[in-house]
mmCIF file of C-alpha atoms in Angstrom:
data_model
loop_
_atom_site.group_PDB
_atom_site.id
_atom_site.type_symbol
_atom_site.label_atom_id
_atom_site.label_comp_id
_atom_site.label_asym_id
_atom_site.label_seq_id
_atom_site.Cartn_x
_atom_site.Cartn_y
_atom_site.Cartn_z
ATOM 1 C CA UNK H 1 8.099 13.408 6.951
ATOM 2 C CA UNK H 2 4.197 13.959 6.790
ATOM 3 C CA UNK H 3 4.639 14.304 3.562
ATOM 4 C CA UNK H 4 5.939 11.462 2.815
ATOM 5 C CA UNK H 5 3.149 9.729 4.702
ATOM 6 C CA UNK H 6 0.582 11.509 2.428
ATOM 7 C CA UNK H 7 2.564 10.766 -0.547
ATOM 8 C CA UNK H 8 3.166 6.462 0.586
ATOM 9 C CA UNK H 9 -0.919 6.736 1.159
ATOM 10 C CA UNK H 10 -1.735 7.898 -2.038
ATOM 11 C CA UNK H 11 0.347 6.110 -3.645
ATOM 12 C CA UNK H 12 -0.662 2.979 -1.728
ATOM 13 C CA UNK H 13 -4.642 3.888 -2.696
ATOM 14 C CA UNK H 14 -3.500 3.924 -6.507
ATOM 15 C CA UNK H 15 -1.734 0.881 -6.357
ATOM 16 C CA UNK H 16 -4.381 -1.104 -4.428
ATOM 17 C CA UNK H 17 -7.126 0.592 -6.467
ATOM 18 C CA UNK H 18 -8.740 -2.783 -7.273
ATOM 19 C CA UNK H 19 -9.613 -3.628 -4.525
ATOM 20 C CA UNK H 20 -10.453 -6.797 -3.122
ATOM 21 C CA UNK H 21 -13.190 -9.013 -1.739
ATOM 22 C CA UNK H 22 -14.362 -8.601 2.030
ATOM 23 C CA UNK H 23 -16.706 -10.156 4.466
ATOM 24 C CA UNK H 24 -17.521 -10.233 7.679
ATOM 25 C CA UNK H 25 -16.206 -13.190 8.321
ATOM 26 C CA UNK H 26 -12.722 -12.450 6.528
ATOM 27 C CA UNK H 27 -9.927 -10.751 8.435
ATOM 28 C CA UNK H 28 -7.835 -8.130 6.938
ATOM 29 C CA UNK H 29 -4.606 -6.776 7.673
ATOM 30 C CA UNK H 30 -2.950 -3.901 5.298
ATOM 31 C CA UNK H 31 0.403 -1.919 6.541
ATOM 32 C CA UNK H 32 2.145 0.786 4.879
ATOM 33 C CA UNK H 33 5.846 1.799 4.976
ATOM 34 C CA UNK H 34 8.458 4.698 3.074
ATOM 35 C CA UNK H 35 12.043 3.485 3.448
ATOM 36 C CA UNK H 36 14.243 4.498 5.263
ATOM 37 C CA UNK H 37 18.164 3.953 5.672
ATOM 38 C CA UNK H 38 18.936 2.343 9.091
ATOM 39 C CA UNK H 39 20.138 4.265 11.574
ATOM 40 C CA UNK H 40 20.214 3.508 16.077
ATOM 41 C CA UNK H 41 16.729 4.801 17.252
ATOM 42 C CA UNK H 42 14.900 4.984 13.603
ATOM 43 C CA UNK H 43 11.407 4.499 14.088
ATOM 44 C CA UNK H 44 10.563 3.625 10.786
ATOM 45 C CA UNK H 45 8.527 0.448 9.992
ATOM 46 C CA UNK H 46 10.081 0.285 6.834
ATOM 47 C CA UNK H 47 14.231 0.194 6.606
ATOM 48 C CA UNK H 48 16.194 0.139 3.447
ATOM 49 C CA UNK H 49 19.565 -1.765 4.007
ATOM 50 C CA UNK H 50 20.905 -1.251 -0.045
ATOM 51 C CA UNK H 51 20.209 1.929 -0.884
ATOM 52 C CA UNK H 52 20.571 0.956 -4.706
ATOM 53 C CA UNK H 53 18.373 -1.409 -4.672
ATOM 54 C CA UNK H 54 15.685 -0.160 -2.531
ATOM 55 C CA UNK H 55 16.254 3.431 -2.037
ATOM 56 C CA UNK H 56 15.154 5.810 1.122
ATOM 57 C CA UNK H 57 11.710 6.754 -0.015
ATOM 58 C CA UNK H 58 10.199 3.774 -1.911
ATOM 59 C CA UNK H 59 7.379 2.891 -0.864
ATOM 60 C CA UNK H 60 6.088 -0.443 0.558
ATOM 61 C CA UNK H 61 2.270 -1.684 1.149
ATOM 62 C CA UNK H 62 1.391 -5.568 3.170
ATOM 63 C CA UNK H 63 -1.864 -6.625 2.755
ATOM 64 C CA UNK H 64 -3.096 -10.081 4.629
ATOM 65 C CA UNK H 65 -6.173 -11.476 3.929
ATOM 66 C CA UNK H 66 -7.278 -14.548 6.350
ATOM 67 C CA UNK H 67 -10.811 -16.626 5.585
ATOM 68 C CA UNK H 68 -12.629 -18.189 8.366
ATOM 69 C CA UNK H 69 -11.103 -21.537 7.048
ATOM 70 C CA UNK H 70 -7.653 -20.339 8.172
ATOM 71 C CA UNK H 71 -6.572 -20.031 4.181
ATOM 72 C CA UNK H 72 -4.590 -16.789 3.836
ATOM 73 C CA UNK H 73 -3.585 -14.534 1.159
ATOM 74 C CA UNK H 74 -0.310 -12.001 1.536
ATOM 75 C CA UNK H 75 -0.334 -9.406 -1.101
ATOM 76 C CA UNK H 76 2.818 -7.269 -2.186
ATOM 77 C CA UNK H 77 3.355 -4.067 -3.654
ATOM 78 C CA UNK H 78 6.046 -1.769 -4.032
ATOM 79 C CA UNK H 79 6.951 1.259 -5.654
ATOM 80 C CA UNK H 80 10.589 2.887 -6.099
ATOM 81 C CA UNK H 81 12.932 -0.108 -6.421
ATOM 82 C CA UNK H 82 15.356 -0.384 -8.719
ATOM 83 C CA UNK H 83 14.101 -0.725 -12.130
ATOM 84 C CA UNK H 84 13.934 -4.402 -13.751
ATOM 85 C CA UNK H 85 15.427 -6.428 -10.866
ATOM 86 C CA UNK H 86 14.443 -9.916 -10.093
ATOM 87 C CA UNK H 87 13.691 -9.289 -6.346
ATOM 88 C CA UNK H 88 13.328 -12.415 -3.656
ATOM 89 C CA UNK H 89 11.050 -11.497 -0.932
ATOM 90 C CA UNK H 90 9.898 -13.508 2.280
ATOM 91 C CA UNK H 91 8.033 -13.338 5.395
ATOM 92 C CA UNK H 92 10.515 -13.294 8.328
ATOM 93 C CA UNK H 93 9.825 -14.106 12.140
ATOM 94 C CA UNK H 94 11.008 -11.088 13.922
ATOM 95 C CA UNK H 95 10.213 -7.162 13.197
ATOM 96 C CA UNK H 96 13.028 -5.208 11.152
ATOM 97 C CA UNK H 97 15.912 -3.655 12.999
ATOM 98 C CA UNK H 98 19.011 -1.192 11.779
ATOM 99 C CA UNK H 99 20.817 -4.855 11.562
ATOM 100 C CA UNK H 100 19.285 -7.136 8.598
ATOM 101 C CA UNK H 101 19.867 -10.000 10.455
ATOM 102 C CA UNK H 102 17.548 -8.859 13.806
ATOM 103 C CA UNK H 103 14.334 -9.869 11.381
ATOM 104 C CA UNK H 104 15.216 -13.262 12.129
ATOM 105 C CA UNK H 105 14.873 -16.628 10.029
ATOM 106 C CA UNK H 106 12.126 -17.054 7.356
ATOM 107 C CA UNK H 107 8.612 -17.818 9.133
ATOM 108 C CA UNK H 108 7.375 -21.209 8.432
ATOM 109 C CA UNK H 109 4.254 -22.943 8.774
ATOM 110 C CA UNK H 110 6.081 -26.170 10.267
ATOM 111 C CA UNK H 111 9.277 -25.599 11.176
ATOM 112 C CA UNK H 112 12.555 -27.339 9.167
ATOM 113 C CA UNK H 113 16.101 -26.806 7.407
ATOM 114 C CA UNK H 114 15.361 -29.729 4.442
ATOM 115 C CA UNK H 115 13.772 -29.112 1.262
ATOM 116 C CA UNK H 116 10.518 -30.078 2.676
ATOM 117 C CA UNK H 117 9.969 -27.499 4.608
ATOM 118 C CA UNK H 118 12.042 -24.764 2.914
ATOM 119 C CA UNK H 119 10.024 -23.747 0.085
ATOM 120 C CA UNK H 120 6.843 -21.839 -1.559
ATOM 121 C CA UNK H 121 4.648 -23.685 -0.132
ATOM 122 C CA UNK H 122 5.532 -23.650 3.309
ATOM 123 C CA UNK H 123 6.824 -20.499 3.538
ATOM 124 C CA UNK H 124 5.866 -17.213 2.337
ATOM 125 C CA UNK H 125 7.662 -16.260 -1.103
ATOM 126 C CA UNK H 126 6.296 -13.309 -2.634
ATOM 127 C CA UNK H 127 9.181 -12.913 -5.625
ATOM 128 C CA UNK H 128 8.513 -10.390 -7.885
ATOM 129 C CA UNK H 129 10.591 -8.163 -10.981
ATOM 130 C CA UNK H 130 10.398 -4.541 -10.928
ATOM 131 C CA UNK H 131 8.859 -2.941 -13.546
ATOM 132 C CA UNK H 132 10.930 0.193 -15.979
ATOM 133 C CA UNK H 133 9.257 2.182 -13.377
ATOM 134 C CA UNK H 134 10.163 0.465 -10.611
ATOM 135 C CA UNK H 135 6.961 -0.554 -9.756
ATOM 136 C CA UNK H 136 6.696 -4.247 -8.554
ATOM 137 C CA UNK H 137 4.060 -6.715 -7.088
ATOM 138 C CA UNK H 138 3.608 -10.412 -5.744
ATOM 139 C CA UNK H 139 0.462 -12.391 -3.901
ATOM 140 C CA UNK H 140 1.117 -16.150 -2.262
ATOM 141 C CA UNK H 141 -2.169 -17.284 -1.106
ATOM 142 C CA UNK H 142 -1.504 -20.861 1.764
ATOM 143 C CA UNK H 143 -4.340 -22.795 3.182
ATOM 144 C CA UNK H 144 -2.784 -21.958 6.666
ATOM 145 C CA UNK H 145 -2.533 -19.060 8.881
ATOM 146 C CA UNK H 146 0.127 -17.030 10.550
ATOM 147 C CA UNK H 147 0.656 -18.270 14.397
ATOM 148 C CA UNK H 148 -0.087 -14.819 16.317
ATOM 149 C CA UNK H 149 3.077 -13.263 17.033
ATOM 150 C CA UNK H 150 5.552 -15.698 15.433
ATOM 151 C CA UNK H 151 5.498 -13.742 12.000
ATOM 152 C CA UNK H 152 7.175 -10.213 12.194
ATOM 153 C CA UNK H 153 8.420 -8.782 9.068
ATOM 154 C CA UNK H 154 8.583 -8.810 5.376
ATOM 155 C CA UNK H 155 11.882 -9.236 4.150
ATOM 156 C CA UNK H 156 13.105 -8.138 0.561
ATOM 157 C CA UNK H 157 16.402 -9.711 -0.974
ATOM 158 C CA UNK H 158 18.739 -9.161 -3.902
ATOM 159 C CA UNK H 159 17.632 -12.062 -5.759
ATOM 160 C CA UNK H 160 14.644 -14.569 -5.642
ATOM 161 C CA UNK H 161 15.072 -17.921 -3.858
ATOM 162 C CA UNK H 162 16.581 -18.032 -0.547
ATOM 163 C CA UNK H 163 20.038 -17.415 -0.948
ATOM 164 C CA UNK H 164 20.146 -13.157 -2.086
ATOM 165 C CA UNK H 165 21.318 -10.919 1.038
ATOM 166 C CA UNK H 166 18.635 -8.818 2.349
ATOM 167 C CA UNK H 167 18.224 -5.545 0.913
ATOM 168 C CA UNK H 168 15.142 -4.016 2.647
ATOM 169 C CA UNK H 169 12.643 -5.080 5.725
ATOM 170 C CA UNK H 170 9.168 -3.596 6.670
ATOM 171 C CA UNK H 171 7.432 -4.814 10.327
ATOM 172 C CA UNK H 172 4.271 -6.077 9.720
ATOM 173 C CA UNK H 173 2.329 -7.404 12.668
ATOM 174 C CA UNK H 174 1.170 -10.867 11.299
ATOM 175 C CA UNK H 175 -1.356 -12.938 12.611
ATOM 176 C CA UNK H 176 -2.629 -9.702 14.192
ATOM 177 C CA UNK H 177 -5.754 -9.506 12.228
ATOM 178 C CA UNK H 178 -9.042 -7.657 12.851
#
């Protein structure tokens, strides 16, 4: 297990290598995770539901960025998923749980079920494709900010849109910025 935690934080450093702009007036939140397969009493942050998509041991990094202005940035990458799939991936309301479904309903900046308030732009869609390594990676930048405790999880699914079954969840305290 601590190895794995070295391995998901050098891996994470690689894959983040570049870097990004900071300030003191910018908040920052990054979180790391290694999957997991679900199982009562796993204390994993990061749980892999479909083990052929997402298998135990890929690795997972979250990175929020919020400006004084309330604009925020979520950044994606992962490393270990199946090879050349079209993944969909949203932020949820509720952390991950050895059920898919305890992550709770997409998070949304104003709340709805019509096609005005389920999409991109009000919700947080960070689709990406796997590379032939199984490497993958997605930002979705919003002029709004998370509501403190209201956004939980990230939630990967089988397909992009909102429709694939979710294949993998990571807890990410959002809104919880420093």
């Amino acid at each position: 297990m601590v190895a794995a935690a070295v391995y998901a934080g050098t891996l994470a450093a690689a894959l983040f290598a570049s870097g990004t702009a900071s300030s003191a007036h910018t908040s920052s939140l990054e979180t790391y995770g290694v999957f997991s397969a679900p199982a009562a009493g796993n204390k994993s942050n990061a749980v892999a539901y479909d083990q052929n998509l997402v298998p135990a041991g890929a690795l997972i990094q979250v990175r929020q960025i919020t400006q004084p202005s309330g604009a925020t940035t979520v950044e994606l990458r992962v490393a270990g998923v199946k090879p050349n799939h079209l993944f969909g991936v949203h932020i949820h309301q509720k952390a991950c749980g050895a059920d898919p479904a305890a992550a709770g309903k997409h998070y949304q900046n104003h709340t709805g079920t019509d096609a005005a308030h389920v999409n991109k732009d009000n919700e947080v869609w960070l689709d990406f494709k796997s590379s032939a390594n199984g490497i993958g990676n997605a930002t979705a930048k919003h002029t709004w900010a998370f509501r403190k405790g209201q956004a939980g999880s990230v939630v990967i699914h089988n397909e992009p849109g909102t429709k694939g079954s979710r294949v993998a969840c990571v807890t990410v305290p959002f809104g919880a910025t420093s």
